[in-house]
PDB file of C-alpha atoms in Angstrom:
ATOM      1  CA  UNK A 265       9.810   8.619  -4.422  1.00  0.00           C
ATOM      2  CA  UNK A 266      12.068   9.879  -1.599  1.00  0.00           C
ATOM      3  CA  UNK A 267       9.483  11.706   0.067  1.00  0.00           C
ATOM      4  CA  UNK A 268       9.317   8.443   2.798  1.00  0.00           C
ATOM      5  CA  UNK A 269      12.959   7.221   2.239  1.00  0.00           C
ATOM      6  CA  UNK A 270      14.244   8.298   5.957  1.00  0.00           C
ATOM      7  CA  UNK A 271      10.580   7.533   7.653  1.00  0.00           C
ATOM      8  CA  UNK A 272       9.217   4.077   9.536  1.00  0.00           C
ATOM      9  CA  UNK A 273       5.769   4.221  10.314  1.00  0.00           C
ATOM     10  CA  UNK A 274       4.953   2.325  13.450  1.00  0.00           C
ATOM     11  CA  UNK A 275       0.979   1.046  14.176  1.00  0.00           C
ATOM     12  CA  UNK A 276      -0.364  -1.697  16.734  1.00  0.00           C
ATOM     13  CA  UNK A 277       0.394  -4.817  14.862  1.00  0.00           C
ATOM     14  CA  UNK A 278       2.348  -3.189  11.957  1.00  0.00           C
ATOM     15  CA  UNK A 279       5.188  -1.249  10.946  1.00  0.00           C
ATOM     16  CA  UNK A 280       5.687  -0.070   7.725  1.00  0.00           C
ATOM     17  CA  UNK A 281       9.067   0.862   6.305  1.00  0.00           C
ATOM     18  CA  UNK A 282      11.321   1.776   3.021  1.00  0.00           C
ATOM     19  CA  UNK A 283      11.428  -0.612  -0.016  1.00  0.00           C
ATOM     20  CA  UNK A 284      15.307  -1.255   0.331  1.00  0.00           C
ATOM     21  CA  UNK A 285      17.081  -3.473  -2.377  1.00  0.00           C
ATOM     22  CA  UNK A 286      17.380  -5.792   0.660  1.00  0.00           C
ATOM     23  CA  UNK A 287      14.068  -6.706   0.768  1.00  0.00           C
ATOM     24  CA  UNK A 288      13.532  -7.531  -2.925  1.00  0.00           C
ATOM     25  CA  UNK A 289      14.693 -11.011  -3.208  1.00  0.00           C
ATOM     26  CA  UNK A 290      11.584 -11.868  -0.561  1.00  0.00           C
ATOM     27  CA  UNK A 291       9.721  -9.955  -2.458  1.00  0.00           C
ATOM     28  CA  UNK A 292      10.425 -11.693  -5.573  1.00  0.00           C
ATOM     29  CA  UNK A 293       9.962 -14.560  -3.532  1.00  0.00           C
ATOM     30  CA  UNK A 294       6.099 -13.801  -3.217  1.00  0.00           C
ATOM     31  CA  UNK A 295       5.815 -12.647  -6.968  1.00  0.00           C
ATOM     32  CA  UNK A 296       6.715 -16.207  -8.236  1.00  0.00           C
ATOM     33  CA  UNK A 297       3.272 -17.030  -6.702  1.00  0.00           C
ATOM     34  CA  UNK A 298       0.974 -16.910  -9.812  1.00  0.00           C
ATOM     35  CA  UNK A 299      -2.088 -16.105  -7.779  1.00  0.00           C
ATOM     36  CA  UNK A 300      -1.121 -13.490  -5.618  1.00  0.00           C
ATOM     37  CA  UNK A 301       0.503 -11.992  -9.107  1.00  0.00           C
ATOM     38  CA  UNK A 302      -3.104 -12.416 -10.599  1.00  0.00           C
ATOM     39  CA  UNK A 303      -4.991 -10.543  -7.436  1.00  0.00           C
ATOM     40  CA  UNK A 304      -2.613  -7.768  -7.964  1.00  0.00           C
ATOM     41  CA  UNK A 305      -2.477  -7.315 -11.542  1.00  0.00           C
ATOM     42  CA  UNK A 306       1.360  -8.283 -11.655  1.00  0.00           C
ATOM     43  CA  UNK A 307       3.665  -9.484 -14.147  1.00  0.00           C
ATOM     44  CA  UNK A 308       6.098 -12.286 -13.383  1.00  0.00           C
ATOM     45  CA  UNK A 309       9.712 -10.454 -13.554  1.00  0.00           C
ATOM     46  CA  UNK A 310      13.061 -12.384 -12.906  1.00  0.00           C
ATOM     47  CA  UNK A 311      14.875 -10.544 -10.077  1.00  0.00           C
ATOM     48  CA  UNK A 312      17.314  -8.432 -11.597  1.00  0.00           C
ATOM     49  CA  UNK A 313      13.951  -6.773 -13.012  1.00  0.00           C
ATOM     50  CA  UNK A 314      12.530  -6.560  -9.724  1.00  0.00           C
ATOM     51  CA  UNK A 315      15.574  -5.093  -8.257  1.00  0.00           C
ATOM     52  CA  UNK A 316      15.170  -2.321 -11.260  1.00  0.00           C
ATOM     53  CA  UNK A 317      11.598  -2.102  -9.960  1.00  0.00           C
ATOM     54  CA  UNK A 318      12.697  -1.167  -6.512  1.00  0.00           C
ATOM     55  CA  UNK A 319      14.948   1.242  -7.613  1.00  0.00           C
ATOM     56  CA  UNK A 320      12.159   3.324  -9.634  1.00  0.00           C
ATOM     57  CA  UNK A 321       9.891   3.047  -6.547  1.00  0.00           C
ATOM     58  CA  UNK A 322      12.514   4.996  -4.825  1.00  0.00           C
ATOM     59  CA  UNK A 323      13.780   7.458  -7.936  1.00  0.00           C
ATOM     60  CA  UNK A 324      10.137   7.919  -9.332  1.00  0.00           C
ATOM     61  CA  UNK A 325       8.249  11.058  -7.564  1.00  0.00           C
ATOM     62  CA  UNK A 326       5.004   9.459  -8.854  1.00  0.00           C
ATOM     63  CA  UNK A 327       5.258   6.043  -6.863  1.00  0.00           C
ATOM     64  CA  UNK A 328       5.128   5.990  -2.859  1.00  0.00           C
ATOM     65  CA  UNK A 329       5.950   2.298  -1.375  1.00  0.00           C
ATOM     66  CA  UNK A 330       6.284   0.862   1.866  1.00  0.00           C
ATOM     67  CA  UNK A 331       6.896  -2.909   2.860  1.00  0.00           C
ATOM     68  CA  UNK A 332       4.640  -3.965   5.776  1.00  0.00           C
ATOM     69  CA  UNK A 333       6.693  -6.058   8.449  1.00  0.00           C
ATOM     70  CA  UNK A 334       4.666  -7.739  11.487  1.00  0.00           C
ATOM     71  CA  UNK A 335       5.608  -5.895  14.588  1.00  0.00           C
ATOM     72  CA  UNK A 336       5.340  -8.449  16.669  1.00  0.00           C
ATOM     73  CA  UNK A 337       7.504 -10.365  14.649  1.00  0.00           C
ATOM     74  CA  UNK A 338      10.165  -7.922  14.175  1.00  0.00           C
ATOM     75  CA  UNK A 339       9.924  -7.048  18.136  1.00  0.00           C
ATOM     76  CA  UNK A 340      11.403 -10.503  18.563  1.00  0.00           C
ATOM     77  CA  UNK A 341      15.042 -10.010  17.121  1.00  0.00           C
ATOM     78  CA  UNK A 342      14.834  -7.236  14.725  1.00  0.00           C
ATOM     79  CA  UNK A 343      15.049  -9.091  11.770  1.00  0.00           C
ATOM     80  CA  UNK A 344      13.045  -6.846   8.761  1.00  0.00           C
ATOM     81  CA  UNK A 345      13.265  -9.685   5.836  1.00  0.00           C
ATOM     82  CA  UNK A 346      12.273 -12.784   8.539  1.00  0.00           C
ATOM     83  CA  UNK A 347       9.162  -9.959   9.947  1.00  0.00           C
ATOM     84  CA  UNK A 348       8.044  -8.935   5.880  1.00  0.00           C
ATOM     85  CA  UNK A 349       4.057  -9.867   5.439  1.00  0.00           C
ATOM     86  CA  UNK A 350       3.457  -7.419   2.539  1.00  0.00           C
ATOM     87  CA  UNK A 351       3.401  -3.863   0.940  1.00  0.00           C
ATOM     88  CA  UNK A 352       1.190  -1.346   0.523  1.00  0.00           C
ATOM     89  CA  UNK A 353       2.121   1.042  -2.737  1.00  0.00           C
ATOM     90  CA  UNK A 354       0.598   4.845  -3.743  1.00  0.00           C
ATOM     91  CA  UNK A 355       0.469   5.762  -7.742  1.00  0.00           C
ATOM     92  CA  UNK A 356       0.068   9.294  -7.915  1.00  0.00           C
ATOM     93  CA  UNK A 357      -1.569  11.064 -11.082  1.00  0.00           C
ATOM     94  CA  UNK A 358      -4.094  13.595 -12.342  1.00  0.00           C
ATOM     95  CA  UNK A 359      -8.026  12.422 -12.695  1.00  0.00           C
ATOM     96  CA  UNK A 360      -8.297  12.381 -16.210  1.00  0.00           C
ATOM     97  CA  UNK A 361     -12.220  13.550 -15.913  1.00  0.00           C
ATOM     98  CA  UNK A 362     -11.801  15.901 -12.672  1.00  0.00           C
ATOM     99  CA  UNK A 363      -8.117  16.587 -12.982  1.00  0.00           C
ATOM    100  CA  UNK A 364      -7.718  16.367  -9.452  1.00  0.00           C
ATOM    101  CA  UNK A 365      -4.455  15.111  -7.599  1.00  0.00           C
ATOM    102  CA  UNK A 366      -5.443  10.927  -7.011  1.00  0.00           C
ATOM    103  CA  UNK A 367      -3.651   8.673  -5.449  1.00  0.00           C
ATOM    104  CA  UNK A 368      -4.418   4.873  -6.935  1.00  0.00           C
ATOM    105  CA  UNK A 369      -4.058   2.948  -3.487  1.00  0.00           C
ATOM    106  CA  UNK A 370      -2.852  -1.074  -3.187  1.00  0.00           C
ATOM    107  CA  UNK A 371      -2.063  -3.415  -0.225  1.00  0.00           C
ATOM    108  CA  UNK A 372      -1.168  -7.145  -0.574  1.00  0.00           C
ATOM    109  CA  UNK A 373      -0.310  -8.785   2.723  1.00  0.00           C
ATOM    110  CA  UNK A 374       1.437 -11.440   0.945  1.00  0.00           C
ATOM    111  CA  UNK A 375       2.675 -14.282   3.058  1.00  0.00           C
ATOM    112  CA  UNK A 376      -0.548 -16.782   4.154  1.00  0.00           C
ATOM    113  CA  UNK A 377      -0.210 -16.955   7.646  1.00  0.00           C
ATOM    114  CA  UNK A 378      -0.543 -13.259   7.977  1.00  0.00           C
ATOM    115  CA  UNK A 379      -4.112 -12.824   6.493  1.00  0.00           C
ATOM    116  CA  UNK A 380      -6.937 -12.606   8.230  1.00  0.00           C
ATOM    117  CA  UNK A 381      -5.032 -10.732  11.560  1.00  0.00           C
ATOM    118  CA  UNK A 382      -5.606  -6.872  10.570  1.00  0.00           C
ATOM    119  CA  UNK A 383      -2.207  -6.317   8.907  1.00  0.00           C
ATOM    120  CA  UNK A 384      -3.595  -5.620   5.862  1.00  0.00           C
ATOM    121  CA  UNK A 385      -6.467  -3.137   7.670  1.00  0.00           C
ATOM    122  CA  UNK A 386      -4.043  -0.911   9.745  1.00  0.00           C
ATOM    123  CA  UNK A 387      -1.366  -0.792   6.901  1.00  0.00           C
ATOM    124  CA  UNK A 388      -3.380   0.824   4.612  1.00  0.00           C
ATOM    125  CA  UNK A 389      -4.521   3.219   7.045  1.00  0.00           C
ATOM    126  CA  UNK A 390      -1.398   4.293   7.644  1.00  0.00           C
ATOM    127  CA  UNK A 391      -0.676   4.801   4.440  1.00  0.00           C
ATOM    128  CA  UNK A 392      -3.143   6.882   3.798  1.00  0.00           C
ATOM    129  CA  UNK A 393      -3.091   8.860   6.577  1.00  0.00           C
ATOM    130  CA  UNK A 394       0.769   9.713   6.065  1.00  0.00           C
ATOM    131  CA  UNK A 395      -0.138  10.408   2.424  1.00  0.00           C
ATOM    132  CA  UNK A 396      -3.177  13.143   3.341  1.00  0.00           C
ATOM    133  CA  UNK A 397      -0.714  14.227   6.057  1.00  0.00           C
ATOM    134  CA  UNK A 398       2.076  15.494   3.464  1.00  0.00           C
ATOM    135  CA  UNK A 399       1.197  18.584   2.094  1.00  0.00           C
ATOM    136  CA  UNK A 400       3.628  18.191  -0.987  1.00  0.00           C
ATOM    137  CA  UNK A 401       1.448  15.436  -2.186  1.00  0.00           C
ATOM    138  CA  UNK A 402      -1.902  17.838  -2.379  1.00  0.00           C
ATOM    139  CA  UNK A 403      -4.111  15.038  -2.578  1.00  0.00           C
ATOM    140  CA  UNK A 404      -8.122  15.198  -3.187  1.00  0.00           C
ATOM    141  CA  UNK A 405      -9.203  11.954  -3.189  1.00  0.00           C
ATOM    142  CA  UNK A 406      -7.268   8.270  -3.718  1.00  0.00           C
ATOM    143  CA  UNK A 407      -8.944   5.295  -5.961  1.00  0.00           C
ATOM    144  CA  UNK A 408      -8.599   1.546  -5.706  1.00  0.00           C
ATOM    145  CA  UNK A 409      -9.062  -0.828  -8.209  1.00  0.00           C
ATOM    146  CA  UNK A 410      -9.911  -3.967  -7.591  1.00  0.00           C
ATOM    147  CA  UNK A 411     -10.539  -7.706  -9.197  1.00  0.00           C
ATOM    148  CA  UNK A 412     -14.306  -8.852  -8.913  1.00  0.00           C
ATOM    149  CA  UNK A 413     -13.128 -11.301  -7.348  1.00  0.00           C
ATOM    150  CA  UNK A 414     -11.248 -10.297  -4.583  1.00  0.00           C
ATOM    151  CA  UNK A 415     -14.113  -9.940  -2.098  1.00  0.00           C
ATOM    152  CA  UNK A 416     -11.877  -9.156   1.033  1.00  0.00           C
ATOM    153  CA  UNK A 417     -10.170  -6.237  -0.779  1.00  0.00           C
ATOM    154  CA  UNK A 418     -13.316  -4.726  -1.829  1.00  0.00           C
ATOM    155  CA  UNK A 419     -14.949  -5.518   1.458  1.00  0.00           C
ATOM    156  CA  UNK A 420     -11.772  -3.713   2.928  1.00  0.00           C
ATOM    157  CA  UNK A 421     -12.013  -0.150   1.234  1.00  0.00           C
ATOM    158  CA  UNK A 422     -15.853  -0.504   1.210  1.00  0.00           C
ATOM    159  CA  UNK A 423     -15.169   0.094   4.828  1.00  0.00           C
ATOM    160  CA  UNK A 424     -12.815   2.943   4.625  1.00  0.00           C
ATOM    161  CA  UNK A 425     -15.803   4.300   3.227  1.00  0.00           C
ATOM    162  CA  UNK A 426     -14.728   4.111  -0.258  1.00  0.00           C
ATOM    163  CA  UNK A 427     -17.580   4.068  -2.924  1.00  0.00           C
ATOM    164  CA  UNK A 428     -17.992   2.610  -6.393  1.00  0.00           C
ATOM    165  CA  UNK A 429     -17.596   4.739  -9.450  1.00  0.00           C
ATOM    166  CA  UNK A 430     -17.116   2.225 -12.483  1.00  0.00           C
ATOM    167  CA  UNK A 431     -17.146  -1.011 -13.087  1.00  0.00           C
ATOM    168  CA  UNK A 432     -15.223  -2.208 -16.366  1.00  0.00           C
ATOM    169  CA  UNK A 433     -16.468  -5.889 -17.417  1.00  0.00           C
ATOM    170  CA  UNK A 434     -13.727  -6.548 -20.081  1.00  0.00           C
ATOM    171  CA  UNK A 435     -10.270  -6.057 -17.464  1.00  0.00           C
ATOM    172  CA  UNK A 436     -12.998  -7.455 -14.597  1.00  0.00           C
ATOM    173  CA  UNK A 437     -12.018  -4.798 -12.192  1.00  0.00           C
ATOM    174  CA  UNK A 438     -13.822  -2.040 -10.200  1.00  0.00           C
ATOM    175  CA  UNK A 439     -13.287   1.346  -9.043  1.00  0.00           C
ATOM    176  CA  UNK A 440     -13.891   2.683  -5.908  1.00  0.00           C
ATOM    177  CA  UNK A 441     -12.844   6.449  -4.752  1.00  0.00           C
ATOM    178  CA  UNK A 442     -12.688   8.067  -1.465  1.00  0.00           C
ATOM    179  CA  UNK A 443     -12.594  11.818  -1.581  1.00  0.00           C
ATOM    180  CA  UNK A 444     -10.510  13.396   1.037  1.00  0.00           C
ATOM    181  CA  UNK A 445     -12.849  15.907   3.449  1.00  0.00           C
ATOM    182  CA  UNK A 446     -13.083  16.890   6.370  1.00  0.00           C
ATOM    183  CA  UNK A 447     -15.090  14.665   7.972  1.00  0.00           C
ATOM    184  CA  UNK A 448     -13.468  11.434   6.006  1.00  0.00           C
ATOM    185  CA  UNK A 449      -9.754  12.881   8.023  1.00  0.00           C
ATOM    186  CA  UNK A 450     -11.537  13.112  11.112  1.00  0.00           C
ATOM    187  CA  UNK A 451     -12.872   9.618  10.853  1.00  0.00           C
ATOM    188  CA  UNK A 452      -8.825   8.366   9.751  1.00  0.00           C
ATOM    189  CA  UNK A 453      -7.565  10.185  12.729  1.00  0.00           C
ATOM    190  CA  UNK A 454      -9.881   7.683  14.865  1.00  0.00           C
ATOM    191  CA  UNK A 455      -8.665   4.647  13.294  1.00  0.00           C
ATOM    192  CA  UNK A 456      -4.701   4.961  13.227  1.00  0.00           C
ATOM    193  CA  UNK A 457      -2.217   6.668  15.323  1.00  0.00           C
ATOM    194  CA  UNK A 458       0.520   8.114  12.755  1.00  0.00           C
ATOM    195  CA  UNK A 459       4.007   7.465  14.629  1.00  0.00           C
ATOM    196  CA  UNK A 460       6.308   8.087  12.174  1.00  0.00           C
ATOM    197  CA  UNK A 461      10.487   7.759  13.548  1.00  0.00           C
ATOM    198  CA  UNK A 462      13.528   8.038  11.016  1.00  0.00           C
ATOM    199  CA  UNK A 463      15.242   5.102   9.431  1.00  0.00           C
ATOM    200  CA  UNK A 464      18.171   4.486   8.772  1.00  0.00           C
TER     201      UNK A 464
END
């Protein structure tokens, strides 16, 4: 969507910017990994597809994406595609059961020497504090869905106090869902600053 096309979120260790078409063939890059495509449900696409990908991340006004870059990284000579560890993505739709506004939530901090430093932690905080933060969006509550398998993604919303609601055997996946209150945006406001500056 365009909502975040002009905005740069800046955090402690991350900053999270636009999906440009300059940073898809890194991108593409990571998808060729077969695991990583596996953990996040991904098809393989050559990269004139994934170029058509960006470009409905940024037309579609149901799809919210940022690419995470290493701060520290970038800091050093400004260099976005050299300083790109990731993405973290928004789908929004109606709860089929509730029909409230959702937002299904995803962050892959894809390059390996990234893990394990709190990129992935603070980048998805961000994101969903600048989505509960936009009043356009009139969220109630955002889902994740995640592999059985991937312990430290489950293990990550688990402690964003996110809280299992189905479990489906056959696609081995689980839902968890995180209803937005009061008290769960009082708690984000204590994890994350939200420093958002315009990009360009």
């Amino acid at each position: 969507m365009h909502l975040n096309e002009n905005t740069k979120i800046v955090g402690r260790r991350v900053i999270l910017v636009p999906y440009e078409a300059r940073h898809v063939p890194k991108y593409h890059e990571w998808m060729s990994n077969e695991i990583l495509r596996e953990l996040t449900a991904s098809e393989e696409l050559t990269l004139e597809e994934e170029h058509e990908m960006q470009r409905s991340w940024r037309e579609d006004s149901d799809k919210l994406t940022f690419i995470v870059l290493d701060a520290e990284a970038y800091s050093r000579d400004q260099d976005e595609i050299a300083a790109m560890v990731g993405d973290t993505n928004l789908f929004l739709h109606q709860d089929p059961d509730s029909q409230q506004p959702t937002a299904e939530a995803e962050i892959m901090i894809a390059e390996p020497d990234a893990r394990g430093k709190g990129f992935g932690r603070e980048a998805m905080l961000l994101m969903l504090k600048y989505a509960q933060s936009q009043p356009q969006l009139k969220l109630d509550k955002f889902e994740v869905k995640i592999d059985m398998d991937n312990a430290a993604s489950l293990h990550l919303f688990k402690s964003f106090m996110f809280v299992e609601t189905r479990r489906v055997e056959i696609f081995h996946e689980v839902t968890l869902e995180r209803p937005i209150t009061p008290d769960w945006t009082n708690w984000l406001d204590q994890q994350v600053d939200l420093r958002m500056q315009s990009y360009q």
